[in-house]
Tab-separated table of C-alpha atoms and ligand atoms in Angstrom:
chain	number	residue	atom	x	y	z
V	1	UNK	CA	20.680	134.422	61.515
V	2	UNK	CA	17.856	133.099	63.423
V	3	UNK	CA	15.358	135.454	65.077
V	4	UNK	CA	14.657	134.160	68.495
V	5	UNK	CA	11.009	135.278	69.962
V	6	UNK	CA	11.550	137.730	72.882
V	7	UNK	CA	9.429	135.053	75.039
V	8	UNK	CA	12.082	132.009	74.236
V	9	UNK	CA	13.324	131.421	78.309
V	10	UNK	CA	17.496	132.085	78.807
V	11	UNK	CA	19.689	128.586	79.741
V	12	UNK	CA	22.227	130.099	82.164
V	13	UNK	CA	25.661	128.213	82.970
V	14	UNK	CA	25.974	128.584	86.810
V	15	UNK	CA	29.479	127.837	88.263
V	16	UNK	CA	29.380	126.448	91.750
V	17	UNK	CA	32.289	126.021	94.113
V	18	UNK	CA	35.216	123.282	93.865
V	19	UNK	CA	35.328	123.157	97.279
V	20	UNK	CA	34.477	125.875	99.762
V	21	UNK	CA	30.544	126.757	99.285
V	22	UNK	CA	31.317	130.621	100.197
V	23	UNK	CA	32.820	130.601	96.886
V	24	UNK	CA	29.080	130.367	95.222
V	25	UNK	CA	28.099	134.109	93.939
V	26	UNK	CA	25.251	135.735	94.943
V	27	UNK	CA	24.445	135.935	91.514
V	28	UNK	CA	24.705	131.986	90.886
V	29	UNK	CA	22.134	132.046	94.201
V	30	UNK	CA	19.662	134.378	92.614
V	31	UNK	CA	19.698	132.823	88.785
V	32	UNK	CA	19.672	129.080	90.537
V	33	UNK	CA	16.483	130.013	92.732
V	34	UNK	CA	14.395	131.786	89.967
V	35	UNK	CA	14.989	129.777	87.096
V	36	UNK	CA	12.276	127.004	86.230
V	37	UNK	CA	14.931	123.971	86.286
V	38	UNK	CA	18.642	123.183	87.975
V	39	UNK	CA	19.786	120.681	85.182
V	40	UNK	CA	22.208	118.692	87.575
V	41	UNK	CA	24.838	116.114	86.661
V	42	UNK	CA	24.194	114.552	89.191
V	43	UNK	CA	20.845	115.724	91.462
V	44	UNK	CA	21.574	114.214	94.703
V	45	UNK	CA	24.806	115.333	94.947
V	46	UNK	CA	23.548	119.058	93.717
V	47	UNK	CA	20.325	118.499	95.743
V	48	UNK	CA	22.576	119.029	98.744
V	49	UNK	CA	24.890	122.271	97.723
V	50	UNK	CA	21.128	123.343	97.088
V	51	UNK	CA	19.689	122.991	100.121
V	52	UNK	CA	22.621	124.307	102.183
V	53	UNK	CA	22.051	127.509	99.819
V	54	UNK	CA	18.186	127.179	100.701
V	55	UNK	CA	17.412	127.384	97.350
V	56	UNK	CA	13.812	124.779	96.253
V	57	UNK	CA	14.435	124.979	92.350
V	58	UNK	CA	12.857	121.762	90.542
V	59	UNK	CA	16.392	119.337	89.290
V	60	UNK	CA	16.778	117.613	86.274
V	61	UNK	CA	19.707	114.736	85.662
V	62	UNK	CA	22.084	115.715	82.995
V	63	UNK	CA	24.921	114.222	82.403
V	64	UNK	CA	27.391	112.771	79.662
V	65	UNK	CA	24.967	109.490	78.938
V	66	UNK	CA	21.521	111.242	78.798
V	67	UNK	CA	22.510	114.652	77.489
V	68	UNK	CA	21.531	114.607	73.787
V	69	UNK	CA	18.076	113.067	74.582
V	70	UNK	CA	17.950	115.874	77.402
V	71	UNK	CA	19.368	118.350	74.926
V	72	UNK	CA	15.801	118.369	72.421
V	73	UNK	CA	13.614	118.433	75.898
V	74	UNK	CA	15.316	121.487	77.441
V	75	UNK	CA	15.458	123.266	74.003
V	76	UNK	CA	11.602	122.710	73.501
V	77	UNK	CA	11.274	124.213	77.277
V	78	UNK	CA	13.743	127.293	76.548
V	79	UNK	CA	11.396	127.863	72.967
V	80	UNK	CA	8.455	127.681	75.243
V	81	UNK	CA	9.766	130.666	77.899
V	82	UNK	CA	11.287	128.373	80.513
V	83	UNK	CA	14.478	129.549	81.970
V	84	UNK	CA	17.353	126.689	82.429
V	85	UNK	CA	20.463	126.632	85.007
V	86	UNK	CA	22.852	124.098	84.022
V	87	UNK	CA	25.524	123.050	86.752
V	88	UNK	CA	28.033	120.439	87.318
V	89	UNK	CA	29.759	118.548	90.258
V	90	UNK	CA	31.759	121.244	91.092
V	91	UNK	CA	32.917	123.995	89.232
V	92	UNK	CA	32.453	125.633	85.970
V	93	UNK	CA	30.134	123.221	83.866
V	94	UNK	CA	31.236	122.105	80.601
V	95	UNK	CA	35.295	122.257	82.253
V	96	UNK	CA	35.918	118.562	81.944
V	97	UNK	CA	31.821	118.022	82.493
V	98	UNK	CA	29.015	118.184	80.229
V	99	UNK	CA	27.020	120.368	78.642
V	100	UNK	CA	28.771	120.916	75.747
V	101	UNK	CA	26.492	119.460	73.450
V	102	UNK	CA	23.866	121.040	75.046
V	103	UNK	CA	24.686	124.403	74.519
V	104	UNK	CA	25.804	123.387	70.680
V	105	UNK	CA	22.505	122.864	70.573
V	106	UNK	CA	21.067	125.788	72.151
V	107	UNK	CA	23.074	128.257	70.222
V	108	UNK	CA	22.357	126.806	66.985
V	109	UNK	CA	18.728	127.292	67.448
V	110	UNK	CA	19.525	130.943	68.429
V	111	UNK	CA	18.475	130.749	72.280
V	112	UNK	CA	19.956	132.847	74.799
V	113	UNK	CA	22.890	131.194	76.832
V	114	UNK	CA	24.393	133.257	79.516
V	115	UNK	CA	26.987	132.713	82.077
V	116	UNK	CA	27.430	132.666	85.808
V	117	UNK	CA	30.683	133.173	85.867
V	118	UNK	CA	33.099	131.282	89.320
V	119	UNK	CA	34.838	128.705	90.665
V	120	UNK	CA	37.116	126.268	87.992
V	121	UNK	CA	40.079	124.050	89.377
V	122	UNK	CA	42.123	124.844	85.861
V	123	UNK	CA	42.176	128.314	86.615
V	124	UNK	CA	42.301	128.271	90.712
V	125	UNK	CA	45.279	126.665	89.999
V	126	UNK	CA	47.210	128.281	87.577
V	127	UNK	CA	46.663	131.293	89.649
V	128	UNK	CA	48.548	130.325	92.011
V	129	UNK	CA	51.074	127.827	90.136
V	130	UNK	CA	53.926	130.491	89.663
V	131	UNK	CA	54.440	129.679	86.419
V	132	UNK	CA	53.619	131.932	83.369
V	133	UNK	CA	50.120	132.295	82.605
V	134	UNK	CA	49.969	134.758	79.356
V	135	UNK	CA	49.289	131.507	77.444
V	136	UNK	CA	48.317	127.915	78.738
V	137	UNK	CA	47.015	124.860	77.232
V	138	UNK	CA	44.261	123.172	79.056
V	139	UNK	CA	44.324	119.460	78.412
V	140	UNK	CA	41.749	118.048	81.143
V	141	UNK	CA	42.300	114.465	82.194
V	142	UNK	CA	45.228	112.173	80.837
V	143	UNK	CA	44.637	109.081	79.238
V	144	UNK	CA	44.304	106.122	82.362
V	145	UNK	CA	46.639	103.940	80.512
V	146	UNK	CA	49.990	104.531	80.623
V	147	UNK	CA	51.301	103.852	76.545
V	148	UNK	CA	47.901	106.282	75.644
V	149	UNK	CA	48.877	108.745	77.969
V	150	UNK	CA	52.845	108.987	77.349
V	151	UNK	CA	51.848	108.963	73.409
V	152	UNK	CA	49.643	112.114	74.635
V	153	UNK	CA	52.596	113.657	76.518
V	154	UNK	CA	54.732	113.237	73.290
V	155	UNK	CA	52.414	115.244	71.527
V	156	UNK	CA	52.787	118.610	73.932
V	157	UNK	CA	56.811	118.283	73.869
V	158	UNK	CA	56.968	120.924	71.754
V	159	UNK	CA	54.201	123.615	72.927
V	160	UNK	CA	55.472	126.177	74.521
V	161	UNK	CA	52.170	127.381	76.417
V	162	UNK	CA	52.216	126.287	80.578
V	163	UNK	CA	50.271	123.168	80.462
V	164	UNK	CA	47.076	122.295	82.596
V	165	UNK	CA	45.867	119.122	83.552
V	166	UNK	CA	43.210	117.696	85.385
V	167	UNK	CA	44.322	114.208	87.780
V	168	UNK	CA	42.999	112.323	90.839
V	169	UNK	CA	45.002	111.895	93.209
V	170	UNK	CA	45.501	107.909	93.062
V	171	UNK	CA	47.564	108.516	89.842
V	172	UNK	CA	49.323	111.534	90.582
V	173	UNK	CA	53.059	109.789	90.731
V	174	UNK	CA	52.447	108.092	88.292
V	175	UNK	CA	51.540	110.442	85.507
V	176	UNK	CA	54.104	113.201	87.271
V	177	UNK	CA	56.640	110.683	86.483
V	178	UNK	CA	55.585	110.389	83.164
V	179	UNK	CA	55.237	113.800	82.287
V	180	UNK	CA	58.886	113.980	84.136
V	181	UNK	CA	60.082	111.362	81.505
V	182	UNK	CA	58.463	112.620	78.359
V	183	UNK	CA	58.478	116.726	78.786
V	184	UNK	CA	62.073	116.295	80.569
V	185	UNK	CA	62.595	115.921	84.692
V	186	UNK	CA	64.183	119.523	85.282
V	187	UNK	CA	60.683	121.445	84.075
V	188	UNK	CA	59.057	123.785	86.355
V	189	UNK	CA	54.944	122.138	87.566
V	190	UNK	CA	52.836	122.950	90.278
V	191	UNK	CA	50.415	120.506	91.733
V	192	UNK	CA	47.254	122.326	93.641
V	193	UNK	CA	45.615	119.338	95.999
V	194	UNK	CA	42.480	120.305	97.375
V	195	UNK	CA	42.258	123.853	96.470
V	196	UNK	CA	39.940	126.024	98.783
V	197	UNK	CA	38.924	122.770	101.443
V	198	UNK	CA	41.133	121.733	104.966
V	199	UNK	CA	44.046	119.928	103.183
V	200	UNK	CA	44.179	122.743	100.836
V	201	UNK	CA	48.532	122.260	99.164
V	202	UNK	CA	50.065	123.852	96.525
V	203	UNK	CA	53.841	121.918	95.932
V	204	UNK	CA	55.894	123.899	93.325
V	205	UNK	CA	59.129	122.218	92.371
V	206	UNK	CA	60.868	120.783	88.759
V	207	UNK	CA	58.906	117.476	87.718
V	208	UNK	CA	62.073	115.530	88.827
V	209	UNK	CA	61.608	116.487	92.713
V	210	UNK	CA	57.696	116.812	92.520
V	211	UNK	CA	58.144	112.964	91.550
V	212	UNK	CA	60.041	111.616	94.798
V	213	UNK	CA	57.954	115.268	96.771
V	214	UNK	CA	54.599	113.557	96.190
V	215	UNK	CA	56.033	110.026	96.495
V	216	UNK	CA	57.301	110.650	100.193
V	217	UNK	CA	54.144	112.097	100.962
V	218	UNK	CA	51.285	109.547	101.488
V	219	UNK	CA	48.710	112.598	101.927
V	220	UNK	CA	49.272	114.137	98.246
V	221	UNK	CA	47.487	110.779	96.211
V	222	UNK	CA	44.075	111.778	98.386
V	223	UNK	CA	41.630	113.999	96.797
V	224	UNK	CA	41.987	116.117	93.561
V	225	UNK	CA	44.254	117.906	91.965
V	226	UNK	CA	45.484	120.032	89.193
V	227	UNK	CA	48.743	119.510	87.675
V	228	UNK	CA	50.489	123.069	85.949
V	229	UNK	CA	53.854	122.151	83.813
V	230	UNK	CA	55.338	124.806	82.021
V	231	UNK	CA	55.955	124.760	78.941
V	232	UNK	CA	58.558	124.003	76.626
V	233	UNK	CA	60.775	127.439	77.237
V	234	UNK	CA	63.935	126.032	75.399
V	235	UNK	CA	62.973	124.560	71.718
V	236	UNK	CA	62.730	127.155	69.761
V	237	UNK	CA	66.940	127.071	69.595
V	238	UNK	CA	67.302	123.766	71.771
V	239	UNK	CA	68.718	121.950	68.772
V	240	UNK	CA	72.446	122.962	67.434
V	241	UNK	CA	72.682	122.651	72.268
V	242	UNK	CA	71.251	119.207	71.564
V	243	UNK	CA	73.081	117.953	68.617
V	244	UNK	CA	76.371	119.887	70.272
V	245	UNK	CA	75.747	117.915	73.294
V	246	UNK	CA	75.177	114.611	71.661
V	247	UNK	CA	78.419	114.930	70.010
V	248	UNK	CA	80.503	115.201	73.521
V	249	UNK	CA	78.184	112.181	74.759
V	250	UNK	CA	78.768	109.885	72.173
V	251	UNK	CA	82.370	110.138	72.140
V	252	UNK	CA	81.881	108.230	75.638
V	253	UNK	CA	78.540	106.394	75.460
V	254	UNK	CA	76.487	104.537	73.020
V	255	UNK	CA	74.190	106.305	71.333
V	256	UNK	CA	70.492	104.872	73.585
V	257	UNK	CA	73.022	106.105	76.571
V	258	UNK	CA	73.994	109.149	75.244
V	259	UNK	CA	70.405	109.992	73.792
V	260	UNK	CA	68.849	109.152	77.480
V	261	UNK	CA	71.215	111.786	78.846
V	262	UNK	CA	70.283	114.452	76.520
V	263	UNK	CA	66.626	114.075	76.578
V	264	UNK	CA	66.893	114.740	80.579
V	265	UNK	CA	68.795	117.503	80.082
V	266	UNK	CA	67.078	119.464	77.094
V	267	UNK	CA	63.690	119.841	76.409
V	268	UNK	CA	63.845	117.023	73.631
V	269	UNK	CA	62.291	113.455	73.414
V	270	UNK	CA	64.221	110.159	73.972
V	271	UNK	CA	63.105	108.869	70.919
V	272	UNK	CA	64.316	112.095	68.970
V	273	UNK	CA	67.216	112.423	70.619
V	274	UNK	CA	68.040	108.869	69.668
V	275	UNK	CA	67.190	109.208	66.531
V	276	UNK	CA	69.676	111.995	65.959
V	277	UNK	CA	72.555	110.252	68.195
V	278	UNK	CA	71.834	107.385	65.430
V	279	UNK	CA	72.440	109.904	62.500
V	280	UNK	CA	75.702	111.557	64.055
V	281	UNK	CA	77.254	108.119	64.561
V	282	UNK	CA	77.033	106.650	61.125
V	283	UNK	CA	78.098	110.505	60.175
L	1	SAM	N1	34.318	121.585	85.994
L	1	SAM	C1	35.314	121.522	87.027
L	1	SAM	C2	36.099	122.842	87.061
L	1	SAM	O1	35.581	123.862	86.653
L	1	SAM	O2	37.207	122.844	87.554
L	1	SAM	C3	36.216	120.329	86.849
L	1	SAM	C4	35.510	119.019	86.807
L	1	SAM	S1	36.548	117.640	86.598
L	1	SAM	C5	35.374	116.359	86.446
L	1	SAM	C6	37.151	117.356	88.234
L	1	SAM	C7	38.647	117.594	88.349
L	1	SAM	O3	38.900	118.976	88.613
L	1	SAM	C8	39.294	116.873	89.516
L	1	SAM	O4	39.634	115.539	89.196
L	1	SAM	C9	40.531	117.703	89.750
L	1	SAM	O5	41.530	117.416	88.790
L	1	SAM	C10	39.986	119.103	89.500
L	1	SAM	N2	39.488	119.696	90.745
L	1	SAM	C11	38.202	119.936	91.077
L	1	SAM	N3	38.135	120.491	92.300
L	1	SAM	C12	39.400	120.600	92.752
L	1	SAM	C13	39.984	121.096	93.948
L	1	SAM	N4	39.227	121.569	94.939
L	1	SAM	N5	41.328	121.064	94.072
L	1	SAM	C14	42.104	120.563	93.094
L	1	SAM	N6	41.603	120.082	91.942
L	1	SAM	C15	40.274	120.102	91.766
């Protein structure tokens, strides 16, 4: 274990709002204006959530391209009794944003980090998603492209945790329609747009509707948005229901037909679904 000198200064990880600046703590205020440095990821954007707060703390750029050369000057200042805030965009830092690398680097040389607890989308939402929230997955943003994100989609078909993810909204429809397609249309999601500013909307609906909801609606693809998907309730004894149904199906359709049908009506991939159809026609 190391031994850290009493005089080594404390890197604290400040959450700031995601949208409404009441939602700073007074805390966050008090650790933001007394530390040495605000390590922003972006200072002109922070310099101004700062100055609303009146708060004159020097800034320091961090973000994901300079943060391991920023990493071995802010650990040199912590060993030398400076104390460090680190905050992102919005948020919790390090949710989605950097910093992680940073405080890797912190901890293994035994310094002090210490949160400021707040504000984080993932959470806000889920809070108020509806859908169970004794376990959840966080999975931050999709891949842009569509074949890396659908292979990423295939991936969660089987956890059973409510699933959070992190989208703008210029390709909301198009990954709700994907996750309608690969974790099955009739699935329970929530999609929180805007949480805590004016346009503040919280939709709550099976994938399938969200799909043609958000569609309709040329306000829900502007601004951000978290995207809540519950998880797959119906595996765990999904199969004999599948194979059962597959059965009935294939005695009237062929078997990419009869495997599309099942896969939208049971938790279950296309592609194992017509996999199986395959097997229990040459049976
Ligand atoms: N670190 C942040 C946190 O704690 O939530 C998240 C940073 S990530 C780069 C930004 C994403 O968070 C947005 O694209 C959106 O998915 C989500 N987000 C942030 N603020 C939001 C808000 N007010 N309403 C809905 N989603 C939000």
């Amino acid at each position: 274990m190391t031994i850290v000198p009493e005089t080594s200064g404390i890197l604290y990880i400040v959450a700031t709002p995601i949208g409404n600046l009441d939602d700073i703590s007074a805390r966050a205020v008090k650790v933001l204006s007394e530390v040495d440095t605000v390590l922003c990821e972006d200072t002109r954007h922070s310099g101004r959530l700062l100055a609303a707060l009146g708060i004159r703390s020097r800034t320091l750029s961090m973000h994901e391209h300079n943060e391991e050369a920023r990493a071995g000057e802010v650990i040199d200042g912590l060993r030398a009794g400076r104390d460090y805030a680190l905050i992102s965009d919005a948020g919790t830092p390090l949710i989605s944003d950097p910093g992680y690398r940073l405080v890797n680097s912190a901890a293994a040389a035994g310094l002090r980090v210490s949160p400021v607890p707040g504000a984080c989308a993932a959470v806000a939402a889920l809070s108020v998603s509806g859908l169970p929230t004794d376990r959840f997955c966080f999975l931050g943003f999709l891949p842009a492209r569509k074949a890396a994100r659908r292979k990423r989609l295939e991936d969660l078909t089987t956890e059973t945790g409510t699933l959070v993810f992190y989208e703008s909204g210029r390709r909301l429809e198009s990954m709700l329609l994907d996750c309608a397609e690969v974790l099955g249309d009739s699935r329970s999601a929530s999609v929180a747009r805007e949480m805590t500013k004016v346009f503040e909307t919280v939709y709550r609906d099976t994938l399938a509707n969200l799909v043609s909801i958000i569609g309709d609606d040329p306000d829900a693809t502007r601004g951000e948005c978290v995207v809540i998907v519950e998880g797959n309730l119906g595996e765990v004894d999904s199969g004999p229901q599948v194979e059962r149904a597959l059965r009935v199906l294939l005695d009237e359709l062929p078997a990419s037909a009869a495997a599309r049908t099942v896969a939208r009506l049971y938790p279950v991939e296309r592609r194992a679904a017509y996999a199986m159809a395959l097997k229990l026609s040459r049976d």
